[in-house]
Coordinates of C-alpha atoms and ligand atoms in Angstrom, one line a residue:
M1 CA -205.4 76.4 56.5
E2 CA -202.1 77.1 54.9
K3 CA -199.0 77.0 57.0
V4 CA -196.2 79.5 57.4
I5 CA -192.8 77.8 58.0
I6 CA -191.0 79.2 61.0
F7 CA -187.3 79.4 60.4
D8 CA -185.4 80.3 63.6
T9 CA -182.0 82.0 63.3
T10 CA -181.3 82.7 66.9
L11 CA -178.2 80.5 66.9
R12 CA -176.8 82.2 63.8
D13 CA -178.0 85.8 63.2
G14 CA -179.1 86.1 66.8
E15 CA -175.7 85.1 68.1
Q16 CA -174.2 87.8 65.9
S17 CA -175.6 90.4 68.4
P18 CA -172.6 92.1 70.0
G19 CA -171.7 90.4 73.3
A20 CA -174.2 87.6 72.8
S21 CA -171.8 84.7 72.1
L22 CA -172.7 81.2 73.3
N23 CA -170.6 78.2 73.9
T24 CA -171.3 74.8 72.3
K25 CA -173.2 73.4 75.3
Q26 CA -175.4 76.5 75.5
K27 CA -176.1 76.3 71.8
L28 CA -177.1 72.7 72.2
E29 CA -179.5 73.5 75.0
I30 CA -181.1 76.3 73.0
A31 CA -181.4 73.9 70.0
H32 CA -183.2 71.3 72.1
Q33 CA -185.6 74.0 73.3
L34 CA -186.2 75.3 69.7
S35 CA -187.2 71.7 68.9
A36 CA -189.6 71.6 71.9
L37 CA -191.0 75.0 70.7
G38 CA -191.8 73.3 67.3
V39 CA -189.9 75.5 64.9
D40 CA -189.8 73.9 61.4
V41 CA -186.2 74.8 60.6
F42 CA -183.4 76.4 62.6
E43 CA -180.1 77.8 61.5
A44 CA -177.6 76.2 63.8
G45 CA -174.7 78.4 62.8
F46 CA -172.2 79.4 60.1
P47 CA -169.8 76.4 60.1
A48 CA -167.1 78.0 57.9
S49 CA -166.9 81.0 60.2
S50 CA -164.9 79.3 63.0
P51 CA -163.9 75.9 64.3
G52 CA -166.2 76.6 67.3
D53 CA -169.2 77.2 65.0
F54 CA -168.4 74.0 63.0
E55 CA -168.2 72.0 66.2
A56 CA -171.5 73.4 67.5
V57 CA -173.4 72.8 64.3
S58 CA -172.1 69.2 64.0
L59 CA -173.1 68.4 67.6
I60 CA -176.5 69.9 67.1
A61 CA -177.0 67.9 63.9
K62 CA -176.1 64.7 65.7
K63 CA -178.2 65.3 68.8
V64 CA -181.3 67.3 67.9
K65 CA -184.3 65.7 66.3
G66 CA -187.4 67.2 64.9
P67 CA -186.7 70.4 63.0
I68 CA -184.6 70.7 59.8
I69 CA -181.1 71.7 60.8
C70 CA -179.7 74.4 58.6
G71 CA -176.1 75.7 58.2
L72 CA -175.2 79.0 56.5
A73 CA -172.5 79.1 53.8
R74 CA -171.2 81.9 51.6
A75 CA -171.6 81.1 47.9
L76 CA -168.2 79.4 47.8
R77 CA -167.6 75.7 47.3
K78 CA -165.2 75.5 50.2
D79 CA -167.8 77.1 52.6
I80 CA -170.5 74.7 51.2
D81 CA -168.2 71.7 51.8
I82 CA -167.6 72.7 55.4
C83 CA -171.3 73.4 55.9
F84 CA -172.3 70.1 54.6
N85 CA -169.7 68.3 56.7
A86 CA -171.3 69.9 59.8
I87 CA -174.9 69.2 59.0
K88 CA -174.5 65.8 57.4
H89 CA -175.2 64.0 60.6
S90 CA -178.9 65.1 60.5
K91 CA -181.4 63.3 58.4
K92 CA -183.3 66.6 58.0
R93 CA -180.7 69.1 56.8
R94 CA -180.5 72.2 54.7
I95 CA -177.7 74.3 53.2
H96 CA -178.4 78.0 53.2
T97 CA -176.1 79.8 50.8
F98 CA -176.1 83.6 50.1
L99 CA -174.6 86.2 47.9
A100 CA -175.4 89.9 47.7
T101 CA -177.3 91.3 44.8
S102 CA -177.7 95.0 45.5
P103 CA -175.6 97.5 43.4
I104 CA -173.9 98.9 46.5
H105 CA -172.9 95.4 47.8
M106 CA -171.8 94.1 44.4
K107 CA -169.7 97.1 43.6
Y108 CA -168.0 97.9 46.9
K109 CA -168.1 94.6 48.9
L110 CA -167.9 91.9 46.3
K111 CA -166.3 93.9 43.5
L112 CA -168.2 91.7 41.0
T113 CA -170.4 92.5 38.0
P114 CA -174.1 91.5 38.1
N115 CA -173.4 88.7 35.6
E116 CA -170.6 87.4 37.7
V117 CA -172.9 87.4 40.8
L118 CA -175.6 85.6 38.8
R119 CA -173.1 82.9 37.7
R120 CA -171.7 82.4 41.2
A121 CA -175.2 82.2 42.8
V122 CA -176.2 79.5 40.3
D123 CA -172.9 77.6 40.7
A124 CA -173.3 77.7 44.5
V125 CA -176.8 76.4 44.4
K126 CA -175.9 73.6 42.0
Y127 CA -173.0 72.6 44.1
A128 CA -175.0 72.6 47.3
K129 CA -177.7 70.6 45.5
S130 CA -175.1 68.0 44.7
K131 CA -174.6 67.5 48.4
T132 CA -178.2 67.6 49.7
F133 CA -181.7 68.0 48.4
D134 CA -182.9 70.9 50.6
V135 CA -181.1 74.1 49.5
E136 CA -181.9 77.7 50.4
F137 CA -180.5 80.7 48.6
S138 CA -180.6 84.3 49.8
P139 CA -179.8 87.3 47.6
E140 CA -178.4 89.4 50.4
D141 CA -179.7 93.0 50.5
A142 CA -182.5 92.0 48.2
A143 CA -184.7 94.9 49.4
R144 CA -182.2 97.3 47.9
S145 CA -181.5 95.2 44.8
E146 CA -182.6 96.4 41.4
S147 CA -185.9 94.7 40.6
D148 CA -185.2 93.2 37.2
F149 CA -181.9 91.8 38.3
L150 CA -183.5 90.3 41.5
C151 CA -186.1 88.6 39.4
R152 CA -183.4 87.1 37.1
V153 CA -181.4 85.8 40.1
V154 CA -184.5 84.3 41.8
E155 CA -185.5 82.5 38.6
A156 CA -182.0 81.2 37.9
V157 CA -181.4 79.8 41.4
I158 CA -184.8 78.0 41.4
D159 CA -183.8 76.5 38.0
A160 CA -180.5 75.5 39.6
G161 CA -182.4 73.6 42.3
A162 CA -183.1 76.0 45.2
T163 CA -186.0 74.7 47.2
T164 CA -186.4 77.9 49.2
V165 CA -185.5 81.4 48.1
N166 CA -185.2 83.9 51.0
I167 CA -185.6 87.6 50.4
P168 CA -183.7 89.5 53.0
D169 CA -184.1 93.1 54.1
T170 CA -180.5 93.0 55.3
V171 CA -180.3 96.6 56.5
G172 CA -183.9 97.0 57.7
Y173 CA -184.6 99.7 55.2
S174 CA -188.0 98.6 53.8
I175 CA -191.5 99.9 54.6
P176 CA -194.3 97.3 54.9
S177 CA -196.3 98.3 51.9
E178 CA -193.1 98.5 49.8
F179 CA -191.8 95.1 51.0
G180 CA -195.2 93.5 50.4
E181 CA -195.1 94.8 46.8
L182 CA -191.6 93.4 46.3
I183 CA -192.9 89.9 47.2
A184 CA -196.0 90.4 45.0
R185 CA -193.8 91.5 42.1
L186 CA -191.6 88.4 42.4
F187 CA -194.7 86.2 42.3
A188 CA -196.0 88.1 39.3
R189 CA -192.8 88.1 37.3
V190 CA -190.7 85.0 38.1
P191 CA -192.2 82.2 36.0
N192 CA -190.9 79.3 38.1
I193 CA -191.6 80.9 41.5
N194 CA -194.1 78.2 42.5
K195 CA -191.3 75.6 42.4
A196 CA -189.8 77.1 45.6
V197 CA -190.9 78.4 49.0
I198 CA -190.5 82.1 49.2
S199 CA -189.1 83.2 52.5
V200 CA -188.3 86.6 54.1
H201 CA -185.6 87.7 56.6
C202 CA -186.2 91.2 57.9
H203 CA -183.9 93.3 60.1
N204 CA -185.3 95.7 62.6
D205 CA -183.2 98.9 62.0
L206 CA -186.4 101.0 61.6
G207 CA -188.4 98.9 64.0
L208 CA -190.4 97.4 61.1
A209 CA -189.0 93.8 60.9
V210 CA -192.2 92.1 62.1
A211 CA -194.5 94.4 60.1
N212 CA -192.4 93.8 56.9
S213 CA -192.4 90.1 57.4
L214 CA -196.2 90.0 57.9
A215 CA -196.7 92.2 54.8
A216 CA -194.6 89.6 52.9
V217 CA -196.7 86.8 54.2
M218 CA -199.9 88.6 53.1
N219 CA -198.3 88.6 49.6
G220 CA -197.4 85.0 49.4
A221 CA -194.2 84.4 51.4
R222 CA -194.6 81.1 53.3
Q223 CA -191.4 81.1 55.4
V224 CA -190.4 83.7 57.9
E225 CA -186.9 83.9 59.3
C226 CA -186.9 85.2 62.9
T227 CA -185.2 85.0 66.2
I228 CA -186.2 84.6 69.9
N229 CA -186.6 88.0 71.6
G230 CA -185.8 89.6 68.2
L231 CA -182.0 89.1 68.7
G232 CA -179.7 89.7 65.7
E233 CA -177.2 92.0 64.0
R234 CA -177.6 95.6 65.2
A235 CA -181.3 96.3 66.0
G236 CA -182.0 92.6 65.5
N237 CA -184.3 90.4 63.4
A238 CA -188.1 90.0 63.3
S239 CA -189.1 88.5 66.7
L240 CA -190.4 84.9 66.5
E241 CA -192.8 85.3 69.3
E242 CA -194.3 88.5 67.8
I243 CA -194.8 86.9 64.3
V244 CA -196.3 83.7 65.8
M245 CA -198.6 85.4 68.2
C246 CA -199.7 87.8 65.6
L247 CA -200.7 85.0 63.2
R248 CA -202.4 83.2 66.0
T249 CA -204.2 86.1 67.6
R250 CA -205.4 87.4 64.2
K251 CA -206.0 84.0 62.7
K252 CA -209.2 85.1 61.0
F253 CA -207.4 88.0 59.3
F254 CA -204.4 86.0 58.0
N255 CA -206.1 82.6 57.7
L256 CA -202.6 81.0 58.2
S257 CA -201.2 78.8 60.9
T258 CA -197.8 77.8 62.3
G259 CA -196.5 74.7 63.9
I260 CA -195.3 76.5 67.0
K261 CA -196.3 75.2 70.5
T262 CA -196.9 78.7 71.8
T263 CA -196.9 77.5 75.5
E264 CA -193.1 77.1 75.1
I265 CA -192.6 80.7 74.1
S266 CA -192.0 82.2 77.6
K267 CA -189.6 79.4 78.6
T268 CA -187.6 79.7 75.3
S269 CA -187.4 83.5 75.7
K270 CA -186.1 83.3 79.3
L271 CA -183.5 80.6 78.3
V272 CA -182.2 82.7 75.4
S273 CA -182.1 85.8 77.5
S274 CA -180.2 84.3 80.4
L275 CA -177.7 82.4 78.3
T276 CA -176.9 85.3 75.9
G277 CA -177.2 88.0 78.6
M278 CA -179.5 90.0 76.3
I279 CA -182.0 91.5 78.8
I280 CA -185.6 91.8 77.6
Q281 CA -187.0 95.3 77.8
P282 CA -190.0 95.2 80.2
N283 CA -192.5 96.5 77.6
K284 CA -191.3 94.1 74.9
A285 CA -194.4 92.7 73.1
I286 CA -195.3 89.1 74.2
V287 CA -192.4 88.3 76.4
G288 CA -191.6 91.5 78.3
N289 CA -192.3 91.5 82.0
N290 CA -195.1 94.0 81.6
A291 CA -196.7 92.4 78.5
F292 CA -199.6 91.1 80.6
A293 CA -199.4 93.5 83.5
H294 CA -202.3 96.0 83.9
E295 CA -201.4 99.1 85.8
A296 CA -204.3 101.5 85.4
G297 CA -207.2 100.8 87.9
I298 CA -209.7 101.0 85.1
H299 CA -207.9 98.3 83.1
Q300 CA -207.5 96.0 86.2
H301 CA -211.2 96.3 86.9
G302 CA -212.0 95.4 83.3
V303 CA -209.6 92.4 83.2
L304 CA -211.1 91.1 86.5
A305 CA -214.6 91.4 85.1
R306 CA -213.6 89.7 81.8
S307 CA -210.0 89.3 80.7
S308 CA -210.8 90.0 77.0
T309 CA -211.6 93.6 77.8
Y310 CA -207.9 94.5 77.7
E311 CA -206.2 91.2 76.9
I312 CA -206.1 90.1 73.3
M313 CA -204.3 86.9 74.2
T314 CA -203.8 85.1 77.5
P315 CA -200.6 84.8 79.5
Q316 CA -201.2 81.1 79.6
S317 CA -201.1 80.9 75.8
I318 CA -197.3 81.7 75.9
G319 CA -196.8 79.4 78.8
L320 CA -196.8 82.0 81.6
K321 CA -198.2 80.7 84.8
A322 CA -198.3 82.0 88.4
S323 CA -195.1 81.2 90.2
S324 CA -195.7 77.8 91.7
L325 CA -194.3 76.8 95.0
V326 CA -192.6 73.5 94.3
L327 CA -190.0 72.2 96.7
G328 CA -188.5 72.9 100.1
K329 CA -185.7 71.8 102.4
H330 CA -187.2 68.4 102.9
S331 CA -187.8 67.5 99.3
G332 CA -185.7 64.6 98.2
R333 CA -184.1 63.4 95.0
H334 CA -187.3 61.9 93.7
A335 CA -189.3 65.1 94.0
F336 CA -186.4 67.1 92.4
E337 CA -186.1 64.6 89.5
K338 CA -189.9 64.8 89.0
K339 CA -189.8 68.6 89.0
L340 CA -187.0 68.6 86.4
R341 CA -189.0 66.3 84.2
E342 CA -192.1 68.6 84.5
L343 CA -190.0 71.6 83.6
G344 CA -188.6 69.7 80.5
I345 CA -185.0 69.8 81.8
R346 CA -182.7 67.0 80.7
L347 CA -179.5 66.4 82.7
T348 CA -176.8 63.8 82.5
P349 CA -176.3 61.9 85.8
G350 CA -173.3 64.0 86.7
E351 CA -175.2 67.3 86.0
F352 CA -178.1 66.0 88.0
E353 CA -175.9 65.3 91.1
K354 CA -174.4 68.9 90.8
A355 CA -177.9 70.4 90.4
F356 CA -179.3 68.5 93.3
K357 CA -176.4 69.6 95.6
D358 CA -177.0 73.3 94.5
F359 CA -180.8 72.8 95.2
K360 CA -180.1 71.6 98.7
T361 CA -177.7 74.5 99.4
L362 CA -180.4 76.9 98.2
A363 CA -183.1 75.2 100.3
D364 CA -180.9 75.7 103.3
K365 CA -180.9 79.4 102.7
K366 CA -184.4 79.9 101.4
K367 CA -187.6 78.3 102.7
D368 CA -189.6 78.0 99.5
I369 CA -188.2 77.0 96.2
Y370 CA -190.1 78.0 93.0
D371 CA -189.9 76.8 89.4
E372 CA -187.9 79.9 88.6
D373 CA -185.3 79.0 91.3
I374 CA -184.9 75.5 89.9
E375 CA -184.5 76.9 86.4
S376 CA -181.9 79.4 87.6
I377 CA -179.8 76.7 89.2
I378 CA -179.8 74.9 85.9
E379 CA -179.1 78.1 83.9
D380 CA -176.3 78.9 86.3
E381 CA -174.7 75.6 85.5
L382 CA -175.3 76.0 81.8
S383 CA -173.9 79.5 81.6
Q384 CA -170.5 78.2 82.8
S385 CA -170.6 74.5 81.8
G386 CA -168.5 73.3 78.9
E387 CA -165.9 75.9 79.9
K388 CA -163.0 75.6 82.3
R389 CA -163.6 77.8 85.3
M390 CA -160.4 79.8 86.1
Y391 CA -161.4 81.7 89.2
E392 CA -164.2 80.8 91.6
L393 CA -165.6 82.6 94.6
E394 CA -164.6 80.9 97.8
N395 CA -166.0 83.5 100.2
I396 CA -166.8 87.1 100.6
F397 CA -167.1 89.5 103.6
I398 CA -168.6 93.0 103.2
S399 CA -169.0 95.8 105.7
S400 CA -171.1 98.7 104.6
G401 CA -173.6 101.1 106.0
T402 CA -174.7 104.7 106.2
G403 CA -171.8 107.0 106.9
M404 CA -169.1 104.3 106.7
K405 CA -166.6 103.4 104.0
P406 CA -167.6 100.1 102.5
V407 CA -164.9 97.4 102.6
A408 CA -164.9 94.0 100.8
R409 CA -162.7 91.1 101.7
I410 CA -162.7 88.4 99.0
K411 CA -161.2 85.0 98.7
L412 CA -161.0 83.3 95.3
K413 CA -160.0 79.9 94.3
K414 CA -158.0 78.9 91.2
G415 CA -157.3 75.2 90.9
N416 CA -156.2 74.3 94.4
K417 CA -154.7 77.7 95.2
S418 CA -156.5 80.4 97.1
F419 CA -156.1 84.2 96.8
S420 CA -157.4 86.9 99.1
A421 CA -157.6 90.7 98.8
E422 CA -159.4 93.6 100.5
A423 CA -160.5 96.8 98.9
S424 CA -162.7 99.8 99.5
G425 CA -164.9 101.5 96.9
D426 CA -168.0 103.7 96.7
G427 CA -170.3 100.8 97.6
P428 CA -170.3 97.1 98.3
V429 CA -170.3 96.1 94.6
D430 CA -167.5 98.6 93.7
S431 CA -165.4 97.4 96.7
S432 CA -165.8 93.8 95.8
Y433 CA -165.0 94.3 92.1
K434 CA -161.9 96.3 93.1
A435 CA -160.8 93.4 95.4
V436 CA -161.2 91.0 92.5
D437 CA -159.2 93.3 90.2
K438 CA -156.4 93.3 92.8
I439 CA -156.2 89.5 92.9
I440 CA -156.3 89.2 89.1
S441 CA -153.9 92.2 88.7
Q442 CA -156.0 93.5 85.7
K443 CA -158.5 96.3 85.3
F444 CA -161.7 95.6 83.4
K445 CA -164.1 98.2 82.3
L446 CA -167.6 97.5 83.6
I447 CA -170.1 98.7 80.9
D448 CA -173.4 97.3 82.1
Y449 CA -174.7 96.0 85.4
S450 CA -178.1 94.8 86.4
V451 CA -179.7 92.8 89.2
K452 CA -183.2 91.4 89.4
S453 CA -185.1 88.9 91.4
I454 CA -185.8 85.6 89.8
S455 CA -188.8 84.4 91.9
I456 CA -191.0 86.1 94.4
G457 CA -190.5 87.1 98.1
K458 CA -188.0 89.1 100.0
D459 CA -185.7 86.0 100.1
A460 CA -185.8 85.5 96.3
V461 CA -182.7 84.5 94.4
G462 CA -181.1 87.6 92.8
E463 CA -179.7 87.4 89.3
A464 CA -176.9 89.7 88.3
M465 CA -175.9 90.2 84.7
I466 CA -172.9 92.3 83.7
R467 CA -171.0 93.2 80.6
L468 CA -167.4 94.3 80.7
N469 CA -165.0 95.6 78.1
Y470 CA -161.5 94.3 77.7
K471 CA -159.3 95.5 74.8
G472 CA -162.3 96.6 72.8
K473 CA -164.3 93.3 73.2
T474 CA -167.4 92.8 75.2
F475 CA -167.8 89.9 77.6
F476 CA -171.0 88.9 79.4
G477 CA -171.3 87.3 82.9
R478 CA -174.1 86.0 84.9
G479 CA -174.4 85.0 88.6
T480 CA -177.1 84.1 91.0
S481 CA -177.4 83.9 94.7
T482 CA -179.8 84.8 97.5
D483 CA -177.2 87.5 98.3
V484 CA -177.1 90.1 95.5
I485 CA -173.5 91.1 96.3
E486 CA -172.4 87.5 96.0
A487 CA -174.4 87.2 92.7
S488 CA -172.7 90.3 91.4
V489 CA -169.2 88.9 92.2
K490 CA -170.1 85.6 90.5
A491 CA -171.3 87.5 87.4
Y492 CA -168.1 89.5 87.3
L493 CA -166.0 86.4 87.7
S494 CA -167.9 84.6 85.0
A495 CA -167.1 87.4 82.5
I496 CA -163.5 87.6 83.7
N497 CA -163.1 83.8 83.2
K498 CA -164.2 84.3 79.6
V499 CA -161.6 87.0 79.1
L500 CA -158.9 84.9 80.6
R501 CA -159.9 81.9 78.5
K502 CA -159.6 84.0 75.4
Ligands
LIG601 O1 -179.4 89.7 56.8 C1 -179.1 89.0 55.9 O2 -179.1 89.3 54.7 C2 -178.6 87.6 56.3 C3 -178.4 86.7 55.2 C4 -177.3 85.8 55.4 C5 -179.7 85.9 55.0 O3 -178.5 87.3 57.5
LIG602 ZN1 -179.6 88.8 58.8

């Protein structure tokens, strides 16, 4: 069976989602998980875009084994140099260079003639090829490019040494039959097309990214660029889990396979969601909370009699399992270490000590500890690690109830100094956020707030995610606790710490 190469761009296009920025440590964690998931290639970042991106791509190239590590570069020699310097530490590396080919981009953005674009594309590919063998070229906005010109560019960059040519629907404008025809036309008209892998990269502005990618695959594309949970610019990219599960569930129809270990999908999706703060809608295909939930009685009856009546794939196939009770107050270091290994979590000795201490604190508050609780302890660490914490919550006291004015008294720590404040608002969260604002002497605009339980039971750990706006920029914060008000304050502080670091 022929294989479709899965190229993940969560760490590059995905990270371009507004408010989804990740620090280096978090990117490295996601990169390790993408390797466990079995992606063939992943784009680790855009090294020339910032020193932070360069640092993250270099670290990933040094540490992550398995997939090809790709870096993005504009079709400029200086970008290609920076990109190569970041990925050179990996034995399996790729430079992905791009230049727009649509009339609107060439005229208004690049201010270049088609011939100049063609020359620059060829020069960039040749230059990248002088650095490394594996070179990908993308004619940006290919779906709106003029057909003859696109064919000329594809032929020329393959002659120049591109091993993969990626056809992006940059603005998510295409319709599946039309996009499929575009790929078929390239195969019919570009004489050297079989010397490169043809890839696609579809955006989801009309909700058609997955359908367009699959239409391309049916017409010969053998690489799909996609992201976990469909993250990406604006409405996002084609979702990796949807592409992969579609090819797997309809194997007989497509007669194509992927190298993805599908049982890692759920874990990868949760990790990306909690580190980026991009919440997954409950009815999202494959990884939404309701994707395998059967509400109607008639459906439940059918599924109990035989799951295939209403389930076209099993929850187990994406790695979903019933919450398992794992540890409790009396579990020791050995049991905790064994559980981390089972969950595929790698920690340094220092991180292990911190996580074990947090686990013991949680076990004092909560009788039963589930896999999800352990994962949340680790994610909590990750969402703040690698960054200096400015303010930390020392303690909180709330009085609130029917018919009384809520009051929050908060004590924060910064270095070895403590600060306290009291405030009253229209509820316990509002009061505590006002108390925090008093201490920090700044006002932040809260634009999004959500709280959900991580595991099961009334004593479950609550996870709060917030977004706030400060001077036109969005900052994400996450906090967990068995007390949802405490979780909410931690989330608020985690976002404020990011603002203050900036
Ligand atoms: O959407 C797009 O065109 C891109 C390119 C850089 C491939 O992200
Ligand atoms: Zn894109």
